[in-house]
XYZ file of C-alpha atoms in Angstrom:
97
model
C -11.248 -7.432 -3.178
C -13.002 -4.113 -4.559
C -12.421 -0.760 -3.889
C -13.935 1.968 -5.780
C -12.488 4.450 -8.195
C -9.119 2.417 -8.334
C -7.141 2.561 -11.686
C -4.358 0.213 -12.376
C -1.435 1.281 -14.266
C 2.046 0.156 -14.976
C 4.819 1.892 -13.182
C 8.515 0.972 -13.199
C 7.514 -2.093 -15.143
C 5.108 -3.433 -12.372
C 1.303 -3.076 -11.676
C 0.413 -0.045 -9.511
C -2.794 0.893 -8.058
C -4.155 4.520 -7.737
C -7.252 6.311 -6.527
C -7.769 9.719 -7.742
C -4.525 9.717 -9.638
C -2.518 8.985 -6.346
C -0.621 6.027 -5.850
C -1.620 3.744 -2.796
C 0.025 0.273 -3.705
C 2.622 -1.159 -6.312
C 4.244 -3.979 -6.753
C 8.095 -4.069 -6.248
C 10.115 -5.057 -9.166
C 11.506 -8.123 -7.099
C 7.636 -9.517 -7.438
C 8.189 -10.535 -3.725
C 7.288 -7.143 -1.870
C 4.347 -4.626 -2.157
C 5.193 -0.988 -1.903
C 2.199 0.481 0.253
C 0.893 3.835 1.039
C 0.867 4.241 5.104
C 0.422 6.684 7.768
C 1.340 4.358 10.615
C 4.858 3.248 9.130
C 6.476 3.114 12.331
C 3.738 0.962 14.184
C 3.790 -1.650 11.351
C 7.746 -1.764 11.250
C 7.888 -2.057 15.045
C 5.143 -4.792 15.085
C 7.100 -7.169 12.599
C 10.291 -5.686 10.734
C 10.772 -8.537 8.754
C 7.276 -8.214 7.163
C 7.302 -4.634 7.018
C 10.279 -2.742 6.403
C 11.857 0.161 4.109
C 14.933 0.806 2.155
C 17.047 4.301 2.161
C 14.774 5.136 -0.820
C 11.588 5.151 1.026
C 12.807 6.851 4.112
C 11.426 10.509 3.209
C 8.243 9.208 1.858
C 4.966 7.691 3.752
C 5.344 3.968 2.077
C 6.666 0.954 3.458
C 7.403 -2.588 1.786
C 5.575 -5.433 2.767
C 6.738 -8.902 1.958
C 4.045 -10.890 0.255
C 5.534 -14.082 1.207
C 5.226 -13.510 5.111
C 2.182 -11.432 5.386
C -1.200 -12.647 6.671
C -3.854 -12.470 3.661
C -6.511 -10.740 5.845
C -3.897 -8.184 7.220
C -2.700 -7.414 3.676
C -6.203 -6.987 2.555
C -6.675 -4.629 5.714
C -3.558 -2.601 4.836
C -4.566 -2.328 1.162
C -8.063 -0.738 2.249
C -6.464 1.458 4.768
C -3.964 2.818 2.143
C -6.851 3.282 -0.140
C -8.672 5.447 2.486
C -5.595 7.444 3.152
C -5.284 8.322 -0.528
C -8.948 8.558 -1.772
C -10.922 11.806 -1.511
C -13.078 12.082 1.432
C -16.226 12.533 -0.498
C -15.406 8.919 -1.862
C -14.374 7.129 1.489
C -17.841 8.585 3.176
C -19.807 6.904 0.441
C -17.998 3.318 1.047
C -18.713 3.214 4.839
Protein backbone atom coordinates (compact mmCIF):
# COMPACT_ATOMS: atom_id res chain seq x y z
CA UNK A 1 0.00 0.00 0.00
CA UNK A 2 1.41 3.35 -1.00
CA UNK A 3 0.19 6.69 0.25
CA UNK A 4 1.86 9.90 -0.97
CA UNK A 5 4.06 12.04 1.27
CA UNK A 6 4.21 9.52 4.13
CA UNK A 7 7.19 9.63 6.45
CA UNK A 8 8.04 6.80 8.80
CA UNK A 9 9.68 7.65 12.11
CA UNK A 10 10.18 5.92 15.43
CA UNK A 11 7.89 7.12 18.21
CA UNK A 12 7.79 5.49 21.64
CA UNK A 13 10.15 2.85 20.23
CA UNK A 14 7.81 1.71 17.45
CA UNK A 15 7.20 2.62 13.79
CA UNK A 16 4.96 5.65 13.32
CA UNK A 17 3.56 7.09 10.10
CA UNK A 18 3.12 10.77 9.39
CA UNK A 19 1.79 12.93 6.58
CA UNK A 20 2.62 16.64 6.66
CA UNK A 21 4.20 16.12 10.11
CA UNK A 22 0.87 14.81 11.44
CA UNK A 23 0.70 11.35 12.97
CA UNK A 24 -1.95 9.09 11.44
CA UNK A 25 -0.85 5.60 12.57
CA UNK A 26 1.61 4.00 14.96
CA UNK A 27 2.34 0.47 16.06
CA UNK A 28 1.59 0.15 19.77
CA UNK A 29 4.42 -0.98 22.02
CA UNK A 30 2.76 -4.38 22.51
CA UNK A 31 3.16 -5.10 18.77
CA UNK A 32 -0.41 -6.39 18.64
CA UNK A 33 -2.36 -3.15 18.21
CA UNK A 34 -2.23 -0.14 15.94
CA UNK A 35 -2.88 3.40 17.16
CA UNK A 36 -4.96 4.95 14.38
CA UNK A 37 -6.31 8.46 13.82
CA UNK A 38 -10.04 8.56 13.07
CA UNK A 39 -12.94 10.98 12.98
CA UNK A 40 -15.36 8.03 13.35
CA UNK A 41 -14.14 6.30 16.48
CA UNK A 42 -17.60 5.83 18.00
CA UNK A 43 -18.86 4.13 14.85
CA UNK A 44 -15.97 1.66 14.74
CA UNK A 45 -16.04 0.92 18.46
CA UNK A 46 -19.78 0.22 18.35
CA UNK A 47 -19.35 -1.91 15.25
CA UNK A 48 -16.85 -4.23 16.92
CA UNK A 49 -15.47 -3.30 20.36
CA UNK A 50 -13.16 -6.32 20.39
CA UNK A 51 -11.27 -5.07 17.32
CA UNK A 52 -11.68 -1.30 17.80
CA UNK A 53 -11.21 0.13 21.27
CA UNK A 54 -9.46 2.76 23.38
CA UNK A 55 -7.68 2.91 26.69
CA UNK A 56 -8.13 5.80 29.12
CA UNK A 57 -5.06 7.48 27.60
CA UNK A 58 -6.87 7.96 24.25
CA UNK A 59 -10.21 9.23 25.62
CA UNK A 60 -9.47 12.86 24.74
CA UNK A 61 -7.77 12.20 21.41
CA UNK A 62 -9.10 11.26 17.98
CA UNK A 63 -7.30 7.95 17.99
CA UNK A 64 -8.42 4.39 18.52
CA UNK A 65 -6.61 1.11 18.91
CA UNK A 66 -7.03 -1.60 16.29
CA UNK A 67 -6.30 -5.25 17.05
CA UNK A 68 -3.99 -6.38 14.25
CA UNK A 69 -4.74 -10.04 15.00
CA UNK A 70 -8.48 -9.60 14.50
CA UNK A 71 -9.00 -6.85 11.93
CA UNK A 72 -9.80 -7.80 8.34
CA UNK A 73 -6.78 -6.89 6.15
CA UNK A 74 -8.88 -4.99 3.59
CA UNK A 75 -10.67 -3.09 6.33
CA UNK A 76 -7.31 -2.16 7.86
CA UNK A 77 -6.11 -0.90 4.48
CA UNK A 78 -9.26 1.21 4.14
CA UNK A 79 -8.86 2.59 7.68
CA UNK A 80 -5.23 3.53 7.06
CA UNK A 81 -6.21 5.30 3.84
CA UNK A 82 -9.00 7.13 5.66
CA UNK A 83 -6.65 8.15 8.49
CA UNK A 84 -4.14 9.44 5.94
CA UNK A 85 -6.88 11.48 4.21
CA UNK A 86 -7.95 13.07 7.50
CA UNK A 87 -4.39 14.16 8.29
CA UNK A 88 -3.07 15.03 4.82
CA UNK A 89 -3.32 18.55 3.39
CA UNK A 90 -6.40 18.99 1.19
CA UNK A 91 -4.20 19.86 -1.79
CA UNK A 92 -2.56 16.44 -1.49
CA UNK A 93 -5.81 14.49 -1.07
CA UNK A 94 -7.27 16.21 -4.15
CA UNK A 95 -4.27 15.08 -6.21
CA UNK A 96 -4.72 11.44 -5.20
CA UNK A 97 -8.39 10.94 -6.04
